[in-house]
Amino acid sequence: MTTAASPSLFAPSGNIAQLKESATIAASARAKALKAQGKPIIDLGVGEPDFDTPAFIRDAAKEALDKGATRYTANEGILPLREQIARHANARKSPDLADVMPNEIVVGAGTKQALFNACFCLFGAGDDVLIPTPAWTSYFEMVSLSRANPISVMGLPANNLLTDADTLMRAATRATKGLMLNSPCNPTAAVYDAGRFREILELAHERGWWVISDEIYRRLSYDFPAASALELAPSRDRLVVVDGVAKSYAMTGWRIGWVIAPREVAKAIASLQSHTTSNAATVSQHAALAALARDDLAEPAIDAMVAQFKVRRDACLALLADGPAPEVVHPAGAFYLFINVKGAATGPNGAGSAFAARLLDEHHVACVGGDAFGAPDYLRMSTAAPLKDVTEGLRRIIALWRAGTGRA
Ligand SMILES: Cc1ncc(COP(=O)(O)O)c(C=O)c1O
């Protein structure tokens, strides 16, 4: 006997009526499903280091569990972890800025939660928030969930799709309340040079905009060290720096991120978090504490991972230089290639999504279409995978691009 499907009782609330699923997570889920069916998928869709968390961090977590790190902690995170975060921040910050104090830090369940908390506490109805685009897909949703307006500001082709102070000034209105920055950038892998970054921070300071600087990829920079806003900003009065352990320490699953914000903002964020998730997982906080406290062990581990990412990046650049190939944003940091596939495929969501669909179905390589990042002509490929997968995946991309554009 079959029963007719009953009509859905669910009507999404106004809070999420416009919400779109994370395109990067959806792409990764589709690749995983195809893999589970036995298809030989090369997964270059995810933004996740393919390395194990360094052993000393895993050992510290086991030891913490054995010592009873199984209960709630302070909502804003354990003090020793916030002290270590402050130590790292103070080591790089400009001497002109006031020292970061532990009570200006709130630890949350990943950089994602930290960013959401910051947007939700700073922005609201009627506020415009400038988002230099291409940008990580979640910024648009986080700003919208805060009932503010995400204003996409397209980056400059001559500047690796990064923005600059003049462009932001032209995009701003009287309703502009904030600016999201992300260097090195997901999805483009571009990195701001210190001069341009400083000009943007100075403009924001003059205009009284809140800056949320997402520095999750700061350690992954190959041509020159990526600057932190803490090194360049004229003031910390309206500066919120967001960071975490996921990418540099290969700790994505531990879910630890944090905000460094003026005291009143940190208090508001802690208050919001006290009603949503409370403290980030206790054992993960102890793991992050070990990561940040043991520079002697962490720095060589990070250097080794960065060296691997650079080998892959350089191998990709060599492949792209070997015959006709699509144009890419120069990948100075993070672990992505942002590839212009305009003219190589067409579809309702732009060339990038159409190209990604063909690449997955016919060539078994998972990537993400650029429309998720506000750049529909592009395709994002992750280089956080073994070298042979990265190079084979890129070879197939180049071959499909050549076939699609007729460039032999
Ligand atoms: C730009 C950017 N910010 C934040 C995050 C989220 O990091 P976490 O895993 O710490 O939540 C990501 C993850 O992909 C990212 O690419």
Short mmCIF file of C-alpha atoms and ligand atoms in Angstrom, two decimals:
data_model
loop_
_atom_site.label_atom_id
_atom_site.label_comp_id
_atom_site.label_asym_id
_atom_site.label_seq_id
_atom_site.Cartn_x
_atom_site.Cartn_y
_atom_site.Cartn_z
CA MET A 1 0.00 0.00 0.00
CA THR A 2 1.33 3.44 -0.84
CA THR A 3 0.38 6.56 0.96
CA ALA A 4 0.16 9.89 -0.81
CA ALA A 5 2.82 12.35 0.29
CA SER A 6 1.21 14.80 2.66
CA PRO A 7 1.62 18.47 1.85
CA SER A 8 4.45 20.08 3.77
CA LEU A 9 3.43 21.81 6.97
CA PHE A 10 6.61 23.82 6.91
CA ALA A 11 6.63 27.40 5.72
CA PRO A 12 10.07 28.94 6.32
CA SER A 13 9.98 31.79 8.78
CA GLY A 14 10.72 35.30 7.60
CA ASN A 15 14.14 34.96 9.24
CA ILE A 16 15.33 32.44 6.69
CA ALA A 17 13.01 33.08 3.77
CA GLN A 18 15.88 34.34 1.61
CA LEU A 19 18.52 31.96 2.99
CA LYS A 20 20.54 29.97 0.45
CA GLU A 21 22.32 26.76 1.31
CA SER A 22 26.12 27.11 1.40
CA ALA A 23 27.16 26.36 -2.20
CA THR A 24 30.57 25.14 -1.12
CA ILE A 25 29.11 22.68 1.36
CA ALA A 26 26.50 21.57 -1.21
CA ALA A 27 29.23 20.96 -3.83
CA SER A 28 31.22 18.95 -1.35
CA ALA A 29 28.15 16.88 -0.37
CA ARG A 30 27.48 16.10 -4.06
CA ALA A 31 31.09 14.98 -4.58
CA LYS A 32 30.88 12.77 -1.47
CA ALA A 33 27.61 11.21 -2.68
CA LEU A 34 29.15 10.36 -6.08
CA LYS A 35 32.20 8.91 -4.33
CA ALA A 36 29.91 6.75 -2.19
CA GLN A 37 28.40 5.40 -5.45
CA GLY A 38 31.92 4.25 -6.38
CA LYS A 39 32.72 7.05 -8.88
CA PRO A 40 36.45 7.97 -8.92
CA ILE A 41 35.89 11.60 -7.95
CA ILE A 42 38.78 14.01 -7.50
CA ASP A 43 37.39 16.35 -4.88
CA LEU A 44 38.75 19.86 -5.36
CA GLY A 45 35.59 21.46 -4.04
CA VAL A 46 36.36 21.68 -0.36
CA GLY A 47 38.28 24.38 1.45
CA GLU A 48 39.83 22.08 3.98
CA PRO A 49 43.50 21.21 4.54
CA ASP A 50 44.07 17.55 3.72
CA PHE A 51 46.64 17.19 6.53
CA ASP A 52 46.09 15.62 9.93
CA THR A 53 46.05 17.87 12.97
CA PRO A 54 49.66 17.82 14.29
CA ALA A 55 50.23 15.00 16.81
CA PHE A 56 51.18 17.26 19.74
CA ILE A 57 47.77 18.96 19.49
CA ARG A 58 45.89 15.65 19.37
CA ASP A 59 47.94 14.44 22.36
CA ALA A 60 47.12 17.60 24.30
CA ALA A 61 43.41 17.03 23.65
CA LYS A 62 43.61 13.42 24.89
CA GLU A 63 45.45 14.52 28.00
CA ALA A 64 42.89 17.26 28.63
CA LEU A 65 40.06 14.72 28.35
CA ASP A 66 41.80 12.43 30.82
CA LYS A 67 42.14 15.37 33.19
CA GLY A 68 38.41 16.04 33.02
CA ALA A 69 37.96 18.63 30.25
CA THR A 70 34.44 17.38 29.67
CA ARG A 71 32.32 20.09 31.24
CA TYR A 72 31.11 23.58 30.39
CA THR A 73 33.71 26.31 30.41
CA ALA A 74 33.31 30.06 30.66
CA ASN A 75 30.99 31.09 27.85
CA GLU A 76 33.67 33.28 26.21
CA GLY A 77 36.31 30.53 26.36
CA ILE A 78 38.92 29.39 28.86
CA LEU A 79 41.20 32.18 30.05
CA PRO A 80 44.52 30.47 29.12
CA LEU A 81 43.32 30.18 25.51
CA ARG A 82 42.24 33.82 25.38
CA GLU A 83 45.60 34.79 26.90
CA GLN A 84 47.41 32.92 24.13
CA ILE A 85 45.21 34.54 21.46
CA ALA A 86 46.03 37.93 22.98
CA ARG A 87 49.77 37.08 23.05
CA HIS A 88 49.75 36.19 19.35
CA ALA A 89 47.74 39.31 18.47
CA ASN A 90 50.02 41.58 20.49
CA ALA A 91 53.12 40.07 18.90
CA ARG A 92 51.99 41.25 15.46
CA LYS A 93 50.00 44.38 16.21
CA SER A 94 51.26 47.87 15.46
CA PRO A 95 52.90 49.49 18.51
CA ASP A 96 50.53 52.45 18.00
CA LEU A 97 47.50 50.37 18.96
CA ALA A 98 46.48 49.47 22.49
CA ASP A 99 47.34 45.95 23.63
CA VAL A 100 44.68 43.29 23.06
CA MET A 101 43.36 42.05 26.41
CA PRO A 102 41.79 38.63 27.05
CA ASN A 103 38.46 40.32 27.89
CA GLU A 104 38.33 41.61 24.30
CA ILE A 105 38.28 38.05 22.95
CA VAL A 106 35.38 35.64 22.57
CA VAL A 107 36.07 32.06 21.48
CA GLY A 108 33.30 30.40 19.48
CA ALA A 109 32.54 27.26 17.51
CA GLY A 110 34.72 28.08 14.52
CA THR A 111 35.52 31.25 12.66
CA LYS A 112 32.12 30.90 11.05
CA GLN A 113 30.32 31.40 14.34
CA ALA A 114 32.69 34.21 15.29
CA LEU A 115 31.89 36.01 12.02
CA PHE A 116 28.18 35.46 12.38
CA ASN A 117 28.22 36.74 15.96
CA ALA A 118 30.13 39.86 14.90
CA CYS A 119 27.75 40.62 12.00
CA PHE A 120 24.67 39.99 14.13
CA CYS A 121 25.88 42.25 16.94
CA LEU A 122 27.15 45.10 14.75
CA PHE A 123 24.71 45.34 11.85
CA GLY A 124 20.95 45.61 11.61
CA ALA A 125 18.00 46.78 9.55
CA GLY A 126 18.83 49.67 7.26
CA ASP A 127 22.61 49.22 7.44
CA ASP A 128 24.67 48.67 4.31
CA VAL A 129 27.69 46.42 4.62
CA LEU A 130 30.31 46.55 1.86
CA ILE A 131 31.53 43.14 0.72
CA PRO A 132 34.51 43.26 -1.65
CA THR A 133 33.58 40.61 -4.22
CA PRO A 134 34.40 37.85 -5.12
CA ALA A 135 33.83 36.91 -1.51
CA TRP A 136 33.26 33.89 0.65
CA THR A 137 29.66 32.87 0.16
CA SER A 138 28.66 33.04 3.84
CA TYR A 139 29.36 36.79 4.23
CA PHE A 140 26.31 37.64 2.12
CA GLU A 141 24.07 35.33 4.15
CA MET A 142 25.42 36.42 7.53
CA VAL A 143 24.83 40.09 6.72
CA SER A 144 21.33 39.30 5.42
CA LEU A 145 20.50 37.20 8.48
CA SER A 146 21.42 40.29 10.50
CA ARG A 147 18.75 42.12 8.43
CA ALA A 148 21.41 44.44 6.98
CA ASN A 149 22.05 44.86 3.24
CA PRO A 150 25.08 43.10 1.78
CA ILE A 151 26.53 45.45 -0.85
CA SER A 152 28.72 43.59 -3.26
CA VAL A 153 31.64 45.71 -4.50
CA MET A 154 33.29 44.06 -7.49
CA GLY A 155 37.09 43.81 -7.34
CA LEU A 156 39.38 45.21 -9.98
CA PRO A 157 40.53 42.85 -12.75
CA ALA A 158 43.87 44.68 -12.90
CA ASN A 159 44.33 44.06 -9.19
CA ASN A 160 43.65 40.32 -8.94
CA LEU A 161 39.98 41.09 -8.25
CA LEU A 162 40.88 42.84 -4.99
CA THR A 163 39.29 46.18 -4.21
CA ASP A 164 40.85 49.49 -3.20
CA ALA A 165 39.95 52.56 -1.16
CA ASP A 166 38.70 54.59 -4.18
CA THR A 167 36.36 51.83 -5.31
CA LEU A 168 34.96 51.41 -1.80
CA MET A 169 34.50 55.15 -1.42
CA ARG A 170 32.45 55.23 -4.63
CA ALA A 171 30.31 52.29 -3.48
CA ALA A 172 29.60 53.74 -0.04
CA THR A 173 26.38 55.50 0.91
CA ARG A 174 25.24 57.27 4.05
CA ALA A 175 23.85 53.93 5.19
CA THR A 176 27.24 52.21 5.03
CA LYS A 177 27.95 50.81 8.47
CA GLY A 178 30.61 48.20 7.85
CA LEU A 179 33.09 46.44 5.62
CA MET A 180 34.07 42.78 5.41
CA LEU A 181 37.73 42.14 4.57
CA ASN A 182 39.39 38.82 3.88
CA SER A 183 43.07 38.56 2.99
CA PRO A 184 44.25 36.06 1.78
CA CYS A 185 40.90 35.78 0.07
CA ASN A 186 38.61 32.82 -0.36
CA PRO A 187 37.77 32.26 -3.26
CA THR A 188 40.40 34.17 -5.24
CA ALA A 189 43.59 33.36 -3.23
CA ALA A 190 44.63 36.99 -3.77
CA VAL A 191 46.44 38.81 -0.94
CA TYR A 192 46.37 42.55 -0.25
CA ASP A 193 49.74 44.26 -0.22
CA ALA A 194 50.27 46.29 2.94
CA GLY A 195 49.86 49.65 1.16
CA ARG A 196 46.44 48.96 -0.30
CA PHE A 197 45.25 47.23 2.89
CA ARG A 198 46.33 50.24 4.97
CA GLU A 199 44.52 52.70 2.66
CA ILE A 200 41.31 50.70 3.01
CA LEU A 201 41.61 50.61 6.80
CA GLU A 202 42.31 54.34 6.89
CA LEU A 203 39.26 55.06 4.75
CA ALA A 204 37.08 52.91 7.02
CA HIS A 205 38.46 54.73 10.05
CA GLU A 206 37.75 58.17 8.52
CA ARG A 207 34.22 57.14 7.57
CA GLY A 208 33.45 55.48 10.89
CA TRP A 209 32.77 52.05 9.35
CA TRP A 210 33.13 48.89 11.36
CA VAL A 211 35.71 46.59 9.78
CA ILE A 212 35.45 42.84 10.20
CA SER A 213 38.79 41.43 9.06
CA ASP A 214 38.61 37.67 8.48
CA GLU A 215 42.22 36.50 8.80
CA ILE A 216 41.66 32.75 8.74
CA TYR A 217 44.15 32.28 5.83
CA ARG A 218 46.76 34.79 7.03
CA ARG A 219 49.46 32.19 7.66
CA LEU A 220 49.00 30.67 4.21
CA SER A 221 50.79 33.17 2.01
CA TYR A 222 53.47 32.26 -0.53
CA ASP A 223 54.92 35.37 -2.17
CA PHE A 224 55.07 37.74 0.81
CA PRO A 225 53.73 37.62 4.38
CA ALA A 226 50.03 38.51 4.47
CA ALA A 227 49.41 41.47 6.78
CA SER A 228 46.93 41.50 9.65
CA ALA A 229 44.65 44.49 10.10
CA LEU A 230 46.21 44.70 13.57
CA GLU A 231 49.49 45.72 11.94
CA LEU A 232 48.02 48.42 9.71
CA ALA A 233 44.83 49.90 11.18
CA PRO A 234 45.08 53.42 12.58
CA SER A 235 42.86 52.42 15.51
CA ARG A 236 41.13 49.43 17.06
CA ASP A 237 38.02 51.46 17.92
CA ARG A 238 35.91 49.90 15.17
CA LEU A 239 38.07 46.93 14.26
CA VAL A 240 37.00 43.33 14.72
CA VAL A 241 39.61 40.72 13.80
CA VAL A 242 38.34 37.19 13.31
CA ASP A 243 40.62 34.18 13.19
CA GLY A 244 40.72 30.51 14.13
CA VAL A 245 42.74 27.33 14.07
CA ALA A 246 40.98 25.56 11.18
CA LYS A 247 43.20 26.36 8.23
CA SER A 248 46.71 27.06 9.58
CA TYR A 249 46.75 24.23 12.11
CA ALA A 250 44.70 21.74 10.04
CA MET A 251 41.98 21.74 12.72
CA THR A 252 38.77 22.21 10.73
CA GLY A 253 36.76 19.62 12.68
CA TRP A 254 37.68 20.96 16.10
CA ARG A 255 35.57 24.08 15.48
CA ILE A 256 37.49 26.82 17.24
CA GLY A 257 37.50 30.44 16.09
CA TRP A 258 37.44 33.80 17.83
CA VAL A 259 36.80 37.51 17.63
CA ILE A 260 39.14 40.21 18.87
CA ALA A 261 36.97 43.26 19.32
CA PRO A 262 36.59 46.37 21.48
CA ARG A 263 35.45 45.38 24.96
CA GLU A 264 31.76 46.39 24.58
CA VAL A 265 31.49 44.49 21.30
CA ALA A 266 33.12 41.43 22.85
CA LYS A 267 30.63 41.66 25.73
CA ALA A 268 27.68 41.82 23.32
CA ILE A 269 29.02 38.86 21.35
CA ALA A 270 29.52 36.85 24.54
CA SER A 271 25.97 37.67 25.54
CA LEU A 272 24.60 36.51 22.17
CA GLN A 273 26.66 33.34 22.34
CA SER A 274 25.43 32.64 25.88
CA HIS A 275 21.94 32.19 24.41
CA THR A 276 22.93 30.16 21.36
CA THR A 277 25.81 27.73 21.76
CA SER A 278 27.49 28.77 25.04
CA ASN A 279 31.15 27.79 25.14
CA ALA A 280 32.92 26.16 22.21
CA ALA A 281 33.63 22.44 22.84
CA THR A 282 35.83 22.17 25.91
CA VAL A 283 38.23 19.57 24.56
CA SER A 284 38.67 21.59 21.37
CA GLN A 285 39.55 24.68 23.38
CA HIS A 286 42.32 22.69 25.07
CA ALA A 287 43.55 21.47 21.70
CA ALA A 288 43.62 25.06 20.41
CA LEU A 289 45.41 26.13 23.58
CA ALA A 290 48.20 23.62 22.87
CA ALA A 291 48.37 24.80 19.24
CA LEU A 292 48.79 28.43 20.27
CA ALA A 293 50.95 27.92 23.35
CA ARG A 294 53.55 25.64 21.77
CA ASP A 295 55.11 27.85 19.08
CA ASP A 296 58.19 25.60 19.17
CA LEU A 297 56.08 22.68 17.87
CA ALA A 298 53.42 24.56 15.93
CA GLU A 299 55.63 26.79 13.80
CA PRO A 300 57.59 23.93 12.14
CA ALA A 301 54.30 22.06 11.55
CA ILE A 302 52.71 25.12 9.92
CA ASP A 303 55.85 25.78 7.85
CA ALA A 304 55.76 22.19 6.57
CA MET A 305 52.10 22.48 5.53
CA VAL A 306 52.64 25.87 3.90
CA ALA A 307 55.58 24.39 1.96
CA GLN A 308 53.32 21.60 0.67
CA PHE A 309 50.62 24.08 -0.37
CA LYS A 310 53.27 26.12 -2.20
CA VAL A 311 54.56 23.06 -4.08
CA ARG A 312 51.00 22.44 -5.31
CA ARG A 313 50.43 26.07 -6.16
CA ASP A 314 53.69 26.21 -8.13
CA ALA A 315 52.84 22.96 -9.96
CA CYS A 316 49.50 24.51 -11.00
CA LEU A 317 51.17 27.69 -12.24
CA ALA A 318 53.61 25.56 -14.30
CA LEU A 319 50.72 23.62 -15.86
CA LEU A 320 48.86 26.83 -16.67
CA ALA A 321 51.96 28.26 -18.36
CA ASP A 322 52.31 25.19 -20.57
CA GLY A 323 50.11 25.96 -23.58
CA PRO A 324 46.73 27.66 -23.93
CA ALA A 325 45.04 27.83 -20.54
CA PRO A 326 42.34 29.83 -18.82
CA GLU A 327 43.27 33.00 -16.99
CA VAL A 328 43.56 32.65 -13.20
CA VAL A 329 43.78 35.18 -10.39
CA HIS A 330 47.38 35.06 -9.15
CA PRO A 331 47.21 32.66 -6.18
CA ALA A 332 49.43 34.43 -3.64
CA GLY A 333 47.85 32.77 -0.58
CA ALA A 334 45.19 30.40 0.81
CA PHE A 335 44.74 27.19 -1.21
CA TYR A 336 42.56 27.98 -4.21
CA LEU A 337 42.76 28.69 -7.91
CA PHE A 338 40.11 31.08 -9.20
CA ILE A 339 39.79 30.31 -12.89
CA ASN A 340 38.03 32.40 -15.54
CA VAL A 341 36.01 29.96 -17.65
CA LYS A 342 33.97 32.55 -19.53
CA GLY A 343 33.26 31.30 -23.05
CA ALA A 344 33.97 27.67 -22.14
CA ALA A 345 30.44 26.81 -20.93
CA THR A 346 27.04 28.47 -20.60
CA GLY A 347 24.21 28.01 -18.14
CA PRO A 348 21.59 29.95 -16.17
CA ASN A 349 23.96 30.54 -13.23
CA GLY A 350 26.90 31.57 -15.38
CA ALA A 351 29.84 29.90 -17.05
CA GLY A 352 31.41 28.76 -13.77
CA SER A 353 28.47 26.66 -12.57
CA ALA A 354 27.84 25.17 -16.00
CA PHE A 355 31.54 24.31 -16.28
CA ALA A 356 31.56 22.81 -12.76
CA ALA A 357 28.56 20.59 -13.60
CA ARG A 358 30.22 19.22 -16.76
CA LEU A 359 33.54 18.82 -15.00
CA LEU A 360 31.94 16.71 -12.28
CA ASP A 361 29.59 14.63 -14.43
CA GLU A 362 31.91 13.95 -17.38
CA HIS A 363 35.40 14.30 -15.91
CA HIS A 364 34.83 13.42 -12.25
CA VAL A 365 36.43 16.53 -10.80
CA ALA A 366 34.51 18.48 -8.14
CA CYS A 367 34.94 22.27 -8.06
CA VAL A 368 32.60 25.15 -7.17
CA GLY A 369 31.00 27.57 -9.66
CA GLY A 370 31.88 31.22 -9.06
CA ASP A 371 28.28 32.43 -8.77
CA ALA A 372 28.41 31.28 -5.13
CA PHE A 373 31.08 33.95 -4.60
CA GLY A 374 29.49 36.69 -6.72
CA ALA A 375 31.64 35.96 -9.81
CA PRO A 376 29.65 33.74 -12.18
CA ASP A 377 32.33 33.58 -14.90
CA TYR A 378 34.73 31.79 -12.58
CA LEU A 379 35.40 28.35 -11.19
CA ARG A 380 36.99 27.79 -7.78
CA MET A 381 39.35 24.87 -7.50
CA SER A 382 40.89 23.93 -4.14
CA THR A 383 44.56 22.93 -3.99
CA ALA A 384 44.09 21.38 -0.54
CA ALA A 385 44.43 17.85 -1.91
CA PRO A 386 47.34 15.53 -2.73
CA LEU A 387 49.62 16.90 -5.47
CA LYS A 388 48.70 14.20 -7.99
CA ASP A 389 44.97 14.99 -7.57
CA VAL A 390 45.55 18.71 -7.85
CA THR A 391 47.59 18.41 -11.06
CA GLU A 392 45.31 15.78 -12.61
CA GLY A 393 42.24 17.86 -11.74
CA LEU A 394 43.77 20.97 -13.27
CA ARG A 395 44.80 19.03 -16.42
CA ARG A 396 41.16 18.01 -16.89
CA ILE A 397 40.00 21.59 -16.30
CA ILE A 398 42.43 22.89 -18.91
CA ALA A 399 41.37 20.18 -21.38
CA LEU A 400 37.67 20.98 -20.87
CA TRP A 401 38.38 24.71 -21.22
CA ARG A 402 40.30 24.09 -24.46
CA ALA A 403 37.45 21.98 -25.82
CA GLY A 404 34.85 24.56 -24.75
CA THR A 405 36.67 27.56 -26.19
CA GLY A 406 38.17 25.84 -29.23
CA ARG A 407 41.70 26.77 -28.07
CA ALA A 408 44.05 23.89 -28.90
C1 LIG B 1 37.03 33.01 4.36
C2 LIG B 1 36.59 32.02 5.37
N1 LIG B 1 36.23 32.44 6.60
C3 LIG B 1 35.81 31.58 7.53
C4 LIG B 1 35.76 30.24 7.30
C5 LIG B 1 35.23 29.33 8.39
O1 LIG B 1 36.26 28.80 9.15
P1 LIG B 1 35.93 27.83 10.39
O2 LIG B 1 36.12 26.45 9.89
O3 LIG B 1 36.92 28.23 11.44
O4 LIG B 1 34.54 28.09 10.81
C6 LIG B 1 36.12 29.73 6.06
C7 LIG B 1 36.01 28.29 5.78
O5 LIG B 1 35.99 27.83 4.68
C8 LIG B 1 36.56 30.65 5.07
O6 LIG B 1 36.93 30.23 3.87
#
